[in-house]
Amino acid sequence: MGPQHPSTHGVFRMIVTLDGERIVKLKPVFGYLHRNHEKIAESTSYLASMPYTDRLDYLCSMTNNWAYALAVEKLGGLTVPDRAQYLRVIMAELTRLVNHSCLVGFLFNDLGTSFTPLLYAFREREKILDLFEALSGSRMMCNYQRFGGCRVDPSPEWLAAAKALVDNFPRFLDEYETMLTGNEIMLARTQGVGRLSAADAINAGITGPILRASGVDYDLRKVDGTGFYPRFDFRVPLGAHGDTYDRYMMRILEMRESVKILQQAFRDLPAGPIMDPKAKLRGFRPKAGEAYGRLEGPKGELGFYLVSDGSPNPYRYRVRPPSLINLTLLEDMCLGHTIADSVVILGSIDIVLGEVDR
Amino acid sequence: MESLEQLRDRLLTRFPAAKVELVLNPGASPEHSLLLEAASAREIALFLRDDPFVKLDYCSNVTGLDWPDKEIIETKKVSVPDPAGGPAKVVEEKTKRLQPGYLEAVYHLYSMALKSTAPVILRLRTVNRSDQVTLPSLTPVWRSADFQEREIYDLYGIIFEGHPDLRRLLMWDGFKDHPMRKDYVAPDDFEWEPTPHGVVHERAKAHYPLPGDRLGQTPAGQQPGTVSPANPTTQPEAKP
C-alpha cells in the first residue's frame, strides 16, 4: 500500500502480506519525505534551525519550537521568565487542541465517513490558526519560541479573544462527541481492534496518548514538570484496553484537560518580560557539551539532542521523533486484522510524515 | 535515585570483567554518561532494564555520532646545547599525532516505572570509522531501538550485530554512502543520483517509437534545438 494511498496520511508505504483478508506480515517503508533535516541543522546556526523545526510536524509548530528551545536552554544554561513560561503553556495547549481535533477527524476519514467530522474540526482549527497568525504572523509555521523566552508578547485583545475561544471550546467538544462517540460504525470498527499491551508499549518506547490508552500513567507534563505544568491542576486520562477506541477517547479527554489548563493559564498569566536578558540569539555560542531536552508533544515525547563543540553551529542535532518511534509496533497491532483495519490503526497512531522522515 | 558514580560502581561489582567508564559532560547541563565496551554492553543493558533500583525500562532516544580522525599538534620545549659553547638554546619542537576517529551510539534511558526525570546515558564506541564499525544491537533489550538503530546504520554506517532487521531506513536501498558522516561530500547534481525511478525512465525511453526529444534527448545526427520533421510534437504551433 502506498506511497500515494489516500489513507496513509502522506507518502508512507506499507508492504503487507495477506492470507485472504488477514494480515500476516506488515513492513513499513519510510524515507519518501527525507531531506536530512539533521544535517541541514548542523550547517547553520542555532537560531536558524528554529523556523525549520516548524516543518517537522506541521500541525504542531509551537510544541516543536518549545522542545528545541528547551534543549538549547539546557545546553546554554539559560532561564525563562515566568510570563514566557505561561505563554509557552498556552501555545502548547492550543496546539494540542488543533492536533487532537484534526486527528479525530482524520481517523474518521479512515473509517470512511468522508470528511464531515474533519470539517467540523477544521472549523475550530481555523479559529485557533487565526489566533496564531495574529500573534506570530504565520498560521502554521509559527516560529514563535526563542531560547530564553518567546518572540512577541500578545496584546490584551489577543488574550481576550483566545480566552473566549477556549471558553467556547467545550461546546464544540460536546457537539463532536454527540456525533462521534456513540456512533455504531465507530464502535464496531474500533473496539478491540489494534490492541497494544502496556508491557509491549513501554518496551517499544511508545509515548503520548497511545501509551496512555494502554493504561500506563506516563505524561511528561507531570513526570518532568516541564515549564510551569506543575502549577496547573489537570488530570491524565488513562485507557483500559489499549485498542483503537481507547486511543480515540484519549484524544477527546485530553482536549478537555487542555481546556482546563488553558483557563487556568489565562487566569494566572503574570505581567513581566518575555525574554531572558542574558539570552543572545544571534551568534549564540554555547560551551562544549551536550544536552537532551524533551517535551510532551501532542503526539508523544518530542526530544532534541544537541552536542556543541563550542562553535556557532551545533556539532550534532538530533530529533527524537515521536511519530517514527510510535510506528515500531504497527506490525504487532495489525497482525490478524484486515487491511481496512490497518488503515484505521495507522490513523489512530497519529503520524506526520514530515517528522517520521525528517 | 542513585548517582551515576554509584551506578557505575555497582555495575563494576556485578560485572567484574566489564569496563565501564564515566564520561563527564563539560556543558551546562549535568547529563553525564557511561561508556560501555562492546563485549559486555548487552548484558549490562539487560541488567539495567531489570534491576529494581534503576528499572530503566524505557529507551527514549538512540543517536549516532561521528568523531573523525583528529590531528593533534603537541609542542614541547627542548633545550639544545650551543656547539660554540654558549648558553643552551630553548627550541620548541612540534610533533604531530593522529588521534584515530570513531563512531558512537548514544542511548538515553529513563524509567517509566520509577518516573525518573534525568536520563541515564549509555555510549558505545566503534574501534575506527572504516572497517571495524560493529556494535552490539540493544534492540533485543529495548524494541524502541529498532528503527533508531536502523537509522544510525543508514546515516552513519554502524553495523548493529544482533539487530533483527538491519536495513536502510530513510535512504533508498541502492544508496552507497552514509550521509550524516562529517566527511560525506554531497554530489554536485542530486538529479543524477541513481534512484529506483531510473528504471521507469528506461522503460519510457523504450516505449516511444520515434526518436524524439521528449525525454531530453536529440536523435542521432541532429543538432539540438532543431525541429525534426519526423517528430510532430516539437513543431511550433501555427498561429490562427
Coordinates of C-alpha atoms in Angstrom, one line a residue:
Chain A
M1 CA 0.0 0.0 0.0
G2 CA 1.3 3.4 -0.8
P3 CA 3.1 5.7 -1.2
Q4 CA 0.2 7.6 -2.6
H5 CA -2.6 5.7 -0.9
P6 CA -5.1 8.4 0.3
S7 CA -5.5 6.9 3.7
T8 CA -1.8 6.8 4.6
H9 CA -1.5 10.4 5.9
G10 CA 1.2 11.3 3.5
V11 CA 3.9 9.4 1.5
F12 CA 4.1 6.4 3.6
R13 CA 4.2 2.8 2.3
M14 CA 3.3 -0.5 3.9
I15 CA 4.3 -3.8 2.4
V16 CA 1.5 -6.1 3.6
T17 CA 1.4 -9.9 3.2
L18 CA -2.1 -11.3 3.4
D19 CA -3.7 -14.6 4.0
G20 CA -7.1 -13.9 2.4
E21 CA -8.2 -10.7 4.1
R22 CA -6.0 -11.2 7.2
I23 CA -2.6 -9.5 7.6
V24 CA 0.2 -11.9 8.3
K25 CA 3.1 -9.6 7.9
L26 CA 3.4 -5.8 7.6
K27 CA 6.6 -3.9 6.9
P28 CA 6.5 -0.1 6.9
V29 CA 8.7 1.7 4.4
F30 CA 10.0 5.2 5.2
G31 CA 12.0 7.9 3.6
Y32 CA 9.9 9.4 0.9
L33 CA 10.0 12.8 2.6
H34 CA 13.6 12.6 3.9
R35 CA 15.6 15.7 3.4
N36 CA 18.2 15.2 6.1
H37 CA 16.9 17.9 8.4
E38 CA 19.6 17.0 11.0
K39 CA 22.4 17.5 8.5
I40 CA 21.0 20.9 7.4
A41 CA 20.8 22.0 11.1
E42 CA 24.4 21.1 11.6
S43 CA 25.4 23.5 8.9
T44 CA 23.5 26.5 10.2
S45 CA 23.5 28.5 13.5
Y46 CA 21.3 27.5 16.5
L47 CA 18.8 30.3 15.8
A48 CA 18.4 29.5 12.1
S49 CA 17.2 26.0 12.9
M50 CA 14.3 27.4 14.9
P51 CA 11.9 28.1 12.0
Y52 CA 13.0 24.8 10.4
T53 CA 11.6 22.8 13.4
D54 CA 8.2 24.1 12.4
R55 CA 8.4 21.9 9.3
L56 CA 8.9 18.7 11.3
D57 CA 5.3 18.3 12.4
Y58 CA 3.5 21.0 10.6
L59 CA 0.4 20.7 12.7
C60 CA 2.3 21.4 16.0
S61 CA 4.9 24.0 15.2
M62 CA 4.5 25.6 18.6
T63 CA 5.5 22.5 20.5
N64 CA 8.3 21.7 18.1
N65 CA 9.7 25.2 18.8
W66 CA 9.4 24.7 22.5
A67 CA 11.1 21.3 22.6
Y68 CA 14.1 22.7 20.6
A69 CA 14.2 25.8 22.7
L70 CA 14.2 23.6 25.8
A71 CA 17.3 21.7 24.6
V72 CA 19.2 24.8 23.7
E73 CA 18.3 26.4 27.1
K74 CA 19.7 23.3 28.8
L75 CA 22.8 23.5 26.6
G76 CA 23.4 27.1 27.2
G77 CA 22.2 27.3 30.8
L78 CA 19.5 29.9 30.1
T79 CA 16.5 30.7 32.2
V80 CA 13.0 31.6 31.0
P81 CA 10.9 34.4 32.6
D82 CA 7.5 33.5 34.2
R83 CA 5.3 35.2 31.6
A84 CA 7.1 33.4 28.8
Q85 CA 6.6 30.0 30.6
Y86 CA 2.9 30.7 30.8
L87 CA 2.7 31.8 27.2
R88 CA 4.5 28.6 26.2
V89 CA 2.0 26.5 28.1
I90 CA -0.9 28.4 26.4
M91 CA 0.6 27.9 22.9
A92 CA 1.3 24.2 23.6
E93 CA -2.2 23.5 24.8
L94 CA -3.8 25.4 21.9
T95 CA -1.6 23.3 19.6
R96 CA -2.8 20.1 21.4
L97 CA -6.4 21.2 20.7
V98 CA -5.6 21.7 17.0
N99 CA -3.7 18.4 16.7
H100 CA -6.2 16.2 18.6
S101 CA -9.3 17.6 17.0
C102 CA -7.8 17.2 13.5
L103 CA -6.5 13.7 14.3
V104 CA -10.0 12.6 15.3
G105 CA -11.3 14.0 12.0
F106 CA -8.6 12.1 10.1
L107 CA -9.4 8.9 12.0
F108 CA -13.0 9.2 10.9
N109 CA -11.8 9.7 7.3
D110 CA -10.0 6.4 7.6
L111 CA -13.2 4.9 8.9
G112 CA -14.9 6.0 5.7
T113 CA -17.1 8.9 7.0
S114 CA -15.7 11.0 4.2
F115 CA -14.8 14.4 5.6
T116 CA -17.8 15.6 7.7
P117 CA -16.1 15.2 11.2
L118 CA -12.8 16.5 9.7
L119 CA -14.5 19.7 8.5
Y120 CA -16.1 20.2 11.9
A121 CA -12.6 20.0 13.3
F122 CA -11.2 22.3 10.7
R123 CA -13.8 24.9 11.6
E124 CA -12.4 25.1 15.1
R125 CA -8.8 24.8 14.0
E126 CA -9.3 27.8 11.7
K127 CA -10.1 29.9 14.7
I128 CA -7.0 28.8 16.6
L129 CA -4.9 29.3 13.5
D130 CA -6.3 32.8 13.1
L131 CA -5.0 33.5 16.7
F132 CA -1.6 32.1 15.8
E133 CA -1.5 34.3 12.7
A134 CA -2.4 37.4 14.6
L135 CA 0.3 36.7 17.1
S136 CA 3.2 35.3 15.1
G137 CA 2.4 36.3 11.6
S138 CA 2.0 32.8 10.3
R139 CA -0.8 30.3 10.6
M140 CA 1.1 27.0 10.7
M141 CA 4.8 27.8 10.7
C142 CA 4.7 30.0 13.7
N143 CA 8.4 30.2 14.6
Y144 CA 7.3 31.7 17.9
Q145 CA 9.6 30.5 20.7
R146 CA 13.1 31.6 21.2
F147 CA 15.8 30.3 23.5
G148 CA 15.2 32.1 26.8
G149 CA 11.6 33.2 26.0
C150 CA 9.1 34.0 23.3
R151 CA 9.3 36.3 20.3
V152 CA 6.2 38.6 20.8
D153 CA 4.0 39.5 23.7
P154 CA 0.3 39.1 23.0
S155 CA -1.9 42.1 23.4
P156 CA -4.8 42.2 25.9
E157 CA -7.2 42.0 22.9
W158 CA -5.5 38.8 21.7
L159 CA -5.7 37.3 25.2
A160 CA -9.4 38.2 25.4
A161 CA -10.1 36.6 22.0
A162 CA -8.2 33.5 22.9
K163 CA -10.0 33.2 26.3
A164 CA -13.3 33.5 24.6
L165 CA -12.3 30.7 22.1
V166 CA -11.2 28.4 24.9
D167 CA -14.4 29.1 26.9
N168 CA -16.4 28.1 23.9
F169 CA -14.3 25.0 23.0
P170 CA -16.2 22.5 25.3
R171 CA -19.3 23.3 23.3
F172 CA -17.6 22.1 20.2
L173 CA -16.3 19.0 22.0
D174 CA -19.9 18.2 23.2
E175 CA -21.1 18.6 19.7
Y176 CA -18.3 16.5 18.3
E177 CA -18.8 13.7 20.8
T178 CA -22.6 13.6 20.3
M179 CA -21.9 13.0 16.7
L180 CA -19.0 10.5 17.0
T181 CA -18.5 8.8 20.4
G182 CA -21.6 6.6 20.4
N183 CA -21.6 6.1 16.6
E184 CA -22.4 2.4 15.8
I185 CA -19.9 2.1 13.0
M186 CA -17.2 3.7 15.1
L187 CA -17.9 1.2 18.0
A188 CA -18.0 -1.8 15.6
R189 CA -14.8 -0.9 13.8
T190 CA -12.6 0.3 16.6
Q191 CA -13.4 -1.6 19.8
G192 CA -10.9 -4.5 20.3
V193 CA -9.1 -3.5 17.1
G194 CA -5.3 -3.0 17.3
R195 CA -4.8 -3.9 20.9
L196 CA -1.5 -2.9 22.5
S197 CA -0.4 -4.2 25.9
A198 CA 1.2 -1.9 28.4
A199 CA 4.4 -4.0 28.6
D200 CA 4.9 -4.0 24.8
A201 CA 4.2 -0.3 24.6
I202 CA 6.8 0.5 27.3
N203 CA 9.4 -1.7 25.8
A204 CA 8.9 -0.2 22.3
G205 CA 9.2 3.3 23.6
I206 CA 5.7 4.3 22.6
T207 CA 4.7 7.6 24.1
G208 CA 1.9 10.1 24.2
P209 CA -1.8 9.3 24.1
I210 CA -1.1 5.8 22.6
L211 CA 0.9 4.8 25.7
R212 CA -1.7 6.2 28.0
A213 CA -4.5 4.4 26.1
S214 CA -2.8 1.2 27.2
G215 CA -3.1 2.3 30.8
V216 CA 0.4 3.5 31.5
D217 CA 0.4 6.6 33.6
Y218 CA 3.3 8.5 31.9
D219 CA 2.8 12.1 30.9
L220 CA 5.9 14.2 30.7
R221 CA 3.9 17.3 31.8
K222 CA 3.5 15.5 35.1
V223 CA 6.7 13.5 35.2
D224 CA 9.3 16.1 34.2
G225 CA 7.2 19.1 35.2
T226 CA 8.4 20.8 32.0
G227 CA 7.8 24.6 32.1
F228 CA 5.1 25.5 34.6
Y229 CA 2.9 22.5 34.2
P230 CA 3.2 21.5 37.9
R231 CA 1.3 24.8 38.7
F232 CA -1.8 23.6 36.8
D233 CA -4.5 21.4 38.1
F234 CA -5.2 18.7 35.5
R235 CA -5.7 15.0 35.3
V236 CA -4.0 12.5 33.0
P237 CA -6.7 10.3 31.4
L238 CA -5.8 6.6 31.0
G239 CA -7.3 3.9 28.9
A240 CA -8.1 0.4 29.9
H241 CA -8.0 -1.7 26.7
G242 CA -5.3 -0.2 24.6
D243 CA -7.4 -0.5 21.4
T244 CA -8.2 2.0 18.7
Y245 CA -11.3 3.1 20.6
D246 CA -9.3 4.0 23.7
R247 CA -6.9 5.9 21.6
Y248 CA -9.7 7.9 20.2
M249 CA -11.2 8.6 23.7
M250 CA -7.7 9.6 24.9
R251 CA -7.7 12.5 22.5
I252 CA -11.1 13.7 23.4
L253 CA -10.4 13.5 27.1
E254 CA -7.0 15.2 26.7
M255 CA -8.7 18.1 24.9
R256 CA -11.0 18.6 27.8
E257 CA -8.0 18.7 30.2
S258 CA -6.2 21.1 27.8
V259 CA -9.2 23.5 28.1
K260 CA -8.8 23.3 31.9
I261 CA -5.1 24.1 31.7
L262 CA -5.8 27.0 29.3
Q263 CA -8.4 28.5 31.5
Q264 CA -6.1 28.4 34.5
A265 CA -3.2 29.9 32.4
F266 CA -5.4 32.8 31.2
R267 CA -6.4 33.4 34.8
D268 CA -2.9 33.4 36.3
L269 CA -0.9 34.9 33.4
P270 CA 1.6 37.3 35.2
A271 CA 3.0 40.5 33.8
G272 CA 6.7 40.9 33.1
P273 CA 9.4 40.4 30.5
I274 CA 9.1 37.6 28.0
M275 CA 12.8 37.1 27.3
D276 CA 15.8 36.2 29.4
P277 CA 18.0 39.3 29.2
K278 CA 21.1 37.1 29.1
A279 CA 19.9 35.2 26.1
K280 CA 21.9 36.1 22.9
L281 CA 20.0 34.9 19.9
R282 CA 22.4 35.9 17.1
G283 CA 25.9 34.5 17.3
F284 CA 24.8 32.2 20.2
R285 CA 27.8 30.0 21.1
P286 CA 27.2 27.6 23.9
K287 CA 30.2 25.9 25.7
A288 CA 31.2 22.4 24.5
G289 CA 28.9 19.8 25.9
E290 CA 25.6 18.1 25.2
A291 CA 22.0 18.3 26.3
Y292 CA 18.8 16.3 25.8
G293 CA 15.6 18.3 26.1
R294 CA 12.2 16.6 25.9
L295 CA 8.6 17.7 26.0
E296 CA 5.2 16.1 25.9
G297 CA 4.1 17.0 22.5
P298 CA 0.6 16.1 21.2
K299 CA 2.0 13.0 19.5
G300 CA 4.3 11.9 22.3
E301 CA 7.7 12.6 23.6
L302 CA 9.4 15.0 21.3
G303 CA 13.1 15.3 22.2
F304 CA 16.1 17.2 20.9
Y305 CA 19.6 16.0 21.5
L306 CA 22.3 18.7 20.9
V307 CA 26.0 18.3 21.0
S308 CA 28.1 21.5 20.9
D309 CA 31.8 21.8 20.2
G310 CA 31.9 25.5 21.1
S311 CA 31.3 26.7 17.5
P312 CA 28.2 28.7 16.4
N313 CA 26.7 25.6 14.7
P314 CA 25.6 22.5 16.6
Y315 CA 28.0 19.6 16.2
R316 CA 25.2 17.2 16.4
Y317 CA 21.5 18.0 16.2
R318 CA 19.1 15.1 16.7
V319 CA 15.4 15.0 16.7
R320 CA 13.7 12.2 18.6
P321 CA 10.5 11.9 16.5
P322 CA 7.5 10.5 18.4
S323 CA 5.7 9.7 15.1
L324 CA 8.5 7.4 14.0
I325 CA 9.0 5.5 17.2
N326 CA 5.3 5.1 17.8
L327 CA 5.2 3.1 14.5
T328 CA 7.5 0.5 15.9
L329 CA 4.6 -1.7 16.9
L330 CA 2.4 -1.1 13.9
E331 CA 3.0 -4.6 12.7
D332 CA 2.1 -6.2 16.0
M333 CA -1.0 -4.1 16.3
C334 CA -2.2 -5.0 12.7
L335 CA -1.4 -8.8 12.7
G336 CA -4.6 -10.8 12.4
H337 CA -6.7 -7.8 11.3
T338 CA -7.9 -6.9 7.9
I339 CA -6.4 -4.3 5.5
A340 CA -9.3 -1.9 6.3
D341 CA -8.5 -2.2 10.0
S342 CA -4.8 -1.5 9.4
V343 CA -5.7 1.9 7.9
V344 CA -7.8 2.7 11.0
I345 CA -5.0 1.5 13.3
L346 CA -2.5 3.7 11.5
G347 CA -4.9 6.6 11.7
S348 CA -5.2 6.1 15.5
I349 CA -1.4 6.2 15.9
D350 CA -1.3 9.8 14.6
I351 CA 1.8 10.2 12.4
V352 CA 3.0 13.2 10.4
L353 CA 5.5 12.2 7.7
G354 CA 7.4 15.4 7.9
E355 CA 8.5 14.2 11.3
V356 CA 8.8 10.5 10.5
D357 CA 11.2 11.0 7.6
R358 CA 12.8 14.3 8.6
Chain B
M1 CA 17.8 7.7 42.7
E2 CA 21.5 6.8 42.9
S3 CA 24.1 8.9 41.2
L4 CA 25.9 7.8 38.1
E5 CA 29.1 7.1 40.0
Q6 CA 27.2 4.8 42.4
L7 CA 25.6 3.1 39.4
R8 CA 29.0 2.6 37.8
D9 CA 30.5 1.1 40.9
R10 CA 27.5 -1.2 41.3
L11 CA 27.9 -2.3 37.7
L12 CA 31.6 -2.9 38.2
T13 CA 31.0 -5.1 41.2
R14 CA 28.3 -7.0 39.4
F15 CA 30.3 -7.4 36.2
P16 CA 34.0 -7.5 37.3
A17 CA 35.2 -8.4 33.8
A18 CA 33.5 -5.4 32.1
K19 CA 34.9 -2.0 31.6
V20 CA 32.6 0.9 32.5
E21 CA 33.9 4.4 32.2
L22 CA 32.3 7.7 33.3
V23 CA 32.2 10.3 30.6
L24 CA 31.7 13.8 32.0
N25 CA 29.7 16.4 30.1
P26 CA 31.6 19.7 30.2
G27 CA 28.5 21.7 29.3
A28 CA 25.9 23.5 31.4
S29 CA 23.6 20.5 31.8
P30 CA 24.5 17.8 34.3
E31 CA 24.0 14.9 31.8
H32 CA 27.0 12.7 32.2
S33 CA 27.2 9.3 30.6
L34 CA 28.6 5.8 30.9
L35 CA 30.9 4.4 28.3
L36 CA 30.5 0.7 27.8
E37 CA 32.6 -1.7 25.8
A38 CA 31.0 -3.7 23.1
A39 CA 31.6 -7.2 24.6
S40 CA 29.6 -6.6 27.8
A41 CA 27.1 -4.0 26.6
R42 CA 24.1 -6.2 26.1
E43 CA 24.5 -7.9 29.4
I44 CA 24.7 -4.6 31.2
A45 CA 21.8 -3.2 29.3
L46 CA 19.6 -6.2 30.3
F47 CA 20.7 -5.7 33.9
L48 CA 19.9 -2.1 33.9
R49 CA 16.4 -2.8 32.4
D50 CA 15.5 -5.3 35.0
D51 CA 17.4 -4.1 38.1
P52 CA 14.8 -3.0 40.7
F53 CA 16.8 0.1 41.8
V54 CA 17.1 1.8 38.4
K55 CA 14.5 -0.1 36.3
L56 CA 15.4 1.6 33.1
D57 CA 12.5 0.1 31.1
Y58 CA 12.2 2.9 28.6
C59 CA 14.9 3.7 26.0
S60 CA 13.9 7.1 24.7
N61 CA 16.5 8.2 22.2
V62 CA 19.2 6.4 20.3
T63 CA 21.6 8.6 18.3
G64 CA 24.7 8.2 16.2
L65 CA 27.7 10.5 16.5
D66 CA 30.7 10.8 14.2
W67 CA 34.1 11.8 15.5
P68 CA 36.5 12.0 12.6
D69 CA 40.3 11.5 12.9
K70 CA 41.8 14.5 14.6
E71 CA 45.3 15.8 14.1
I72 CA 46.8 16.9 17.4
I73 CA 49.9 19.1 17.4
E74 CA 51.9 18.9 20.6
T75 CA 54.6 21.4 21.3
K76 CA 57.4 20.5 23.6
K77 CA 60.3 22.8 24.7
V78 CA 63.7 21.2 24.1
S79 CA 67.0 22.8 25.2
V80 CA 69.6 22.5 22.5
P81 CA 73.3 22.9 23.7
D82 CA 75.2 25.6 21.7
P83 CA 78.1 23.9 19.8
A84 CA 80.1 27.1 20.2
G85 CA 80.0 26.7 24.0
G86 CA 77.5 29.4 24.8
P87 CA 74.3 29.0 26.9
A88 CA 71.9 26.3 25.7
K89 CA 69.0 27.5 23.5
V90 CA 65.4 26.5 24.1
V91 CA 63.7 25.4 20.9
E92 CA 60.1 24.5 20.5
E93 CA 59.6 21.1 18.9
K94 CA 56.3 20.3 17.3
T95 CA 55.1 16.7 17.0
K96 CA 52.0 15.7 15.1
R97 CA 49.9 12.9 16.4
L98 CA 46.9 11.4 14.7
Q99 CA 44.1 10.7 17.1
P100 CA 42.0 8.0 15.5
G101 CA 38.3 8.7 15.0
Y102 CA 35.4 6.6 15.9
L103 CA 31.6 6.3 15.6
E104 CA 29.5 6.4 18.6
A105 CA 26.0 5.3 19.5
V106 CA 24.3 7.1 22.4
Y107 CA 21.3 5.7 24.3
H108 CA 19.1 7.9 26.5
L109 CA 17.4 5.7 29.1
Y110 CA 14.6 6.6 31.5
S111 CA 12.5 4.6 33.9
M112 CA 8.7 4.7 33.3
A113 CA 8.1 2.6 36.4
L114 CA 10.0 4.9 38.7
K115 CA 9.2 8.1 36.7
S116 CA 12.8 9.2 36.5
T117 CA 13.4 12.7 35.2
A118 CA 17.2 12.6 34.5
P119 CA 18.4 10.2 31.7
V120 CA 21.0 7.5 32.2
I121 CA 23.1 7.8 29.1
L122 CA 25.0 4.9 27.6
R123 CA 27.7 5.3 25.0
L124 CA 29.1 2.7 22.7
R125 CA 32.2 3.4 20.5
T126 CA 33.5 1.6 17.5
V127 CA 37.2 0.9 17.0
N128 CA 37.5 3.0 14.0
R129 CA 35.4 4.6 11.2
S130 CA 36.3 2.4 8.3
D131 CA 36.4 -1.4 8.8
Q132 CA 35.7 -2.1 12.4
V133 CA 32.3 -0.5 12.9
T134 CA 30.3 -3.3 14.5
L135 CA 28.5 -2.7 17.8
P136 CA 26.1 -5.0 19.6
S137 CA 22.5 -4.1 19.0
L138 CA 20.3 -3.3 22.0
T139 CA 17.1 -3.9 20.1
P140 CA 16.6 -7.3 21.9
V141 CA 16.6 -5.4 25.1
W142 CA 14.5 -2.3 24.1
R143 CA 12.4 -2.6 21.0
S144 CA 12.3 1.2 20.7
A145 CA 15.9 1.0 19.4
D146 CA 14.7 -0.9 16.3
F147 CA 14.0 1.9 13.9
Q148 CA 16.6 4.2 15.5
E149 CA 19.4 1.7 15.1
R150 CA 18.4 1.2 11.5
E151 CA 18.6 4.9 11.1
I152 CA 22.1 5.0 12.6
Y153 CA 23.1 2.2 10.3
D154 CA 21.7 4.1 7.4
L155 CA 23.1 7.6 8.1
Y156 CA 26.4 6.7 10.0
G157 CA 27.2 3.2 8.9
I158 CA 27.4 1.5 12.3
I159 CA 26.6 -2.2 11.9
F160 CA 24.5 -3.4 14.8
E161 CA 25.1 -7.1 15.5
G162 CA 22.0 -9.0 16.5
H163 CA 19.5 -6.5 15.1
P164 CA 16.6 -8.4 13.8
D165 CA 16.1 -6.5 10.6
L166 CA 19.1 -4.2 9.8
R167 CA 18.2 -2.3 6.6
R168 CA 18.4 1.3 5.5
L169 CA 15.6 3.3 6.9
L170 CA 15.5 6.6 5.2
M171 CA 17.8 6.5 2.2
W172 CA 16.9 4.1 -0.7
D173 CA 18.3 0.6 -0.9
G174 CA 20.8 1.3 -3.7
F175 CA 22.4 4.3 -1.9
K176 CA 26.1 3.7 -1.2
D177 CA 27.3 6.2 1.4
H178 CA 26.4 7.4 4.9
P179 CA 25.3 11.0 4.6
M180 CA 25.5 12.1 8.3
R181 CA 29.2 11.4 8.5
K182 CA 31.3 14.5 8.8
D183 CA 33.4 13.8 5.7
Y184 CA 30.4 13.0 3.4
V185 CA 30.5 15.1 0.3
A186 CA 27.2 15.6 -1.3
P187 CA 27.1 15.1 -5.1
D188 CA 27.0 18.2 -7.2
D189 CA 23.9 17.2 -9.1
F190 CA 21.3 15.4 -7.0
E191 CA 19.2 14.8 -10.1
W192 CA 21.8 12.3 -11.3
E193 CA 21.9 10.2 -8.3
P194 CA 20.8 6.6 -9.2
T195 CA 17.3 6.2 -8.0
P196 CA 14.8 3.5 -8.3
H197 CA 12.9 5.7 -10.8
G198 CA 15.7 5.3 -13.3
V199 CA 14.0 2.0 -14.3
V200 CA 10.9 4.0 -15.1
H201 CA 12.8 6.3 -17.5
E202 CA 14.5 3.4 -19.2
R203 CA 11.1 1.8 -19.8
A204 CA 9.7 5.1 -21.0
K205 CA 12.5 5.5 -23.5
A206 CA 11.9 2.1 -24.9
H207 CA 8.2 2.9 -25.1
Y208 CA 8.5 5.9 -27.5
P209 CA 9.0 4.5 -31.0
L210 CA 10.0 7.9 -32.5
P211 CA 13.5 9.2 -31.7
G212 CA 12.0 12.4 -30.1
D213 CA 13.4 14.8 -27.6
R214 CA 10.6 14.3 -25.2
L215 CA 13.0 12.8 -22.7
G216 CA 15.6 15.4 -23.3
Q217 CA 17.5 13.5 -26.0
T218 CA 18.1 14.6 -29.6
P219 CA 18.0 11.9 -32.2
A220 CA 21.4 10.9 -33.7
G221 CA 22.7 13.1 -36.5
Q222 CA 20.6 16.1 -35.5
Q223 CA 21.6 19.3 -33.8
P224 CA 20.0 20.0 -30.5
G225 CA 17.3 22.7 -30.8
T226 CA 16.3 22.0 -34.4
V227 CA 12.9 20.6 -35.4
S228 CA 12.8 17.1 -36.6
P229 CA 10.2 16.5 -39.3
A230 CA 9.7 13.0 -38.0
N231 CA 8.6 14.2 -34.6
P232 CA 5.5 16.4 -34.8
T233 CA 5.4 17.1 -31.1
T234 CA 8.3 19.5 -31.3
Q235 CA 6.9 21.6 -34.2
P236 CA 6.0 25.2 -33.4
E237 CA 2.3 25.7 -33.2
A238 CA 0.7 27.6 -36.1
K239 CA -0.9 30.8 -35.1
P240 CA -4.6 31.3 -36.0

